Amino acid sequence: MKKSFLNTFGEKGILLDPSAIEILMGLRDAEECAERIIKDSGNRPLVLTKEDIARYACADPASVENSARRGHDRDTARTTSVGASRLPAPTRGVKVLKDITGNSTCVGNVIDFAKLFKDRYSTLKKMLSKRRELAGLMPIARARKLERDLRFAGIVNDSRSTKNGHTLIEMEDETDKIQVLVLKNSIRGNEAIFKDEVLGVVGSFSKDGKIVIAKDIIRPDVPLTSGITPNGSESVVAFVSDVHIGSNTFLDKEWSRLVGWLRKDPVAKDIGYIVMPGDLVDGIGIYPGQEDELRIDDVYAQYAALSEAIKDFPDWIQVVMMPGNHDAVRLAEPQPALSNDITSLFDPAVKFVGNPCYLEIEGRTILAYHGKSIDDFNSGARHLNYTNPEEAMKEMLKRRHLAPVYGDKTPLAPEQKDYLVINIVPDIFVTGHVHVCKLDEYRGIKLINASAWQSQTAFQRMHNQMPDPAKVPMVHLGTGDCWVESFSS
Ligand SMILES: [Fe+2]
């Protein structure tokens, strides 16, 4: 059997290190696992290690599917799995794994931007170089001396459609620039290419030797996992986004219903944490004419009102607050946590973090990002829109970057390190910003867009955007089950 596995893998160009084949042979479902490895041609590493085998062994598509289905079914999701309750409970509390707060170094000159993009390129190139399809990846200056089978990684300087409907990209690394043509009928012909994203290319030079015709476009992507496995936690994390206190469209009645539910409903007894991913208040001077839509026209008074609004949350709930594009902190991302003059208005138990932020709560990694870049993703790809932000979130994970486009709708700060690179693979990825409520899953990661507490604004009416407010998505940290509680009328 060992020989036949090695032969099959050999034919497909899959390499295994010796310990990996031993682990594979020891699996009860070795053949199914081997099949998963063969099918995952887009993502498996060049040489499979025993850790990779363990990953594929766990990645039983049936269990992934079941877990996703549970995620959409609130009633079945409430049942705690037996496996979870037998495990020891992890330590309670919120740990910030990574955010910009206290680490900002930027002074905003051109050199700083060069450092930011260099850091982005080198981190993502490292991820790409592990991809089997890019084995033998070369700097562009060296790759361009070849005629066929060029493999290189670069940052996209420019991307445009040709008059025949193909996509012409200019790419760059630290050694050179190169033109790449993605033919409209090729396997990647329909994919959106964003300015400033980092891509791997496999291709050959055209006959005149001027441009590379892409055979494949490779993105760093996240590894396939079976998702959250039980860990003994009995806590639930709830996501309350885009509260927009201060706006005259803030939903008072629905908010009171949420507070009442938190204090009385038996399910709420398990809620240990409420994470608020941005747009805590409506702010002032955020868009022209906003003053006509404000109930509270002083930003400090808005935060004081928010402080008051969460006072009746049960005291066993740890609240975590993150800024968004309406909050009183620099607009350029990564955004640091709110400053002292604002945080001092709140109970000292509230935790303030930056945007984006990686949190660890009871053994689970949560990537929280307000989601401003969804605007750029939506305007740059045909299949993305304001009703399906979970699709834009998948595009971020594929690119391992939260906001690749520089100079469009999402302002970026010239930090020396790119805090928007997704260098940690989370268990849960949450965004807000677009005011809809979505649950989904991508390669084992729970995806959440966390609704809002504001009815349709004049801006949304003008752009035909229908919000889905007053909903609270929740994740059970022990089992990974997801569901939504609705407080809408
Ligand atoms: Fe918002």
GROMACS .gro file of N, CA and C and ligand atoms in nm, residues 241-244 278-282 325-326 370 432-435 451-452 454 460, ligand 1:
model
   61
  241SER      N    1  -2.193   4.537   1.627
  241SER     CA    2  -2.116   4.632   1.546
  241SER      C    3  -2.197   4.756   1.511
  242ASP      N    4  -2.127   4.859   1.468
  242ASP     CA    5  -2.189   4.978   1.408
  242ASP      C    6  -2.309   5.031   1.488
  243VAL      N    7  -2.282   5.065   1.613
  243VAL     CA    8  -2.389   5.113   1.701
  243VAL      C    9  -2.435   5.253   1.658
  244HIS      N   10  -2.341   5.337   1.614
  244HIS     CA   11  -2.374   5.470   1.561
  244HIS      C   12  -2.456   5.554   1.658
  278GLY      N   13  -1.630   4.842   1.565
  278GLY     CA   14  -1.620   4.973   1.501
  278GLY      C   15  -1.749   5.046   1.475
  279ASP      N   16  -1.735   5.179   1.443
  279ASP     CA   17  -1.849   5.271   1.432
  279ASP      C   18  -1.932   5.265   1.560
  280LEU      N   19  -1.861   5.288   1.671
  280LEU     CA   20  -1.925   5.285   1.803
  280LEU      C   21  -2.023   5.401   1.813
  281VAL      N   22  -1.980   5.517   1.760
  281VAL     CA   23  -2.067   5.635   1.758
  281VAL      C   24  -2.078   5.683   1.613
  282ASP      N   25  -2.169   5.781   1.588
  282ASP     CA   26  -2.185   5.829   1.451
  282ASP      C   27  -2.076   5.930   1.415
  325ASN      N   28  -1.457   5.379   1.085
  325ASN     CA   29  -1.434   5.505   1.014
  325ASN      C   30  -1.519   5.621   1.066
  326HIS      N   31  -1.617   5.595   1.156
  326HIS     CA   32  -1.695   5.704   1.216
  326HIS      C   33  -1.638   5.747   1.352
  370HIS      N   34  -1.288   4.645   1.108
  370HIS     CA   35  -1.413   4.717   1.086
  370HIS      C   36  -1.470   4.689   0.946
  432GLY      N   37  -1.768   4.464   1.018
  432GLY     CA   38  -1.894   4.538   1.030
  432GLY      C   39  -1.905   4.624   0.905
  433HIS      N   40  -1.925   4.755   0.924
  433HIS     CA   41  -1.920   4.857   0.820
  433HIS      C   42  -2.037   4.858   0.722
  434VAL      N   43  -2.082   4.742   0.675
  434VAL     CA   44  -2.185   4.744   0.570
  434VAL      C   45  -2.327   4.723   0.626
  435HIS      N   46  -2.338   4.706   0.759
  435HIS     CA   47  -2.467   4.704   0.827
  435HIS      C   48  -2.559   4.589   0.788
  451SER      N   49  -2.400   4.317   1.151
  451SER     CA   50  -2.521   4.401   1.157
  451SER      C   51  -2.490   4.546   1.200
  452ALA      N   52  -2.590   4.615   1.255
  452ALA     CA   53  -2.578   4.757   1.295
  452ALA      C   54  -2.695   4.792   1.385
  454GLN      N   55  -2.860   5.101   1.354
  454GLN     CA   56  -2.904   5.223   1.289
  454GLN      C   57  -2.995   5.180   1.174
  460GLN      N   58  -2.751   5.557   0.250
  460GLN     CA   59  -2.782   5.419   0.209
  460GLN      C   60  -2.903   5.417   0.114
  490FE      FE   61  -2.115   5.193   1.012
   0.00000   0.00000   0.00000
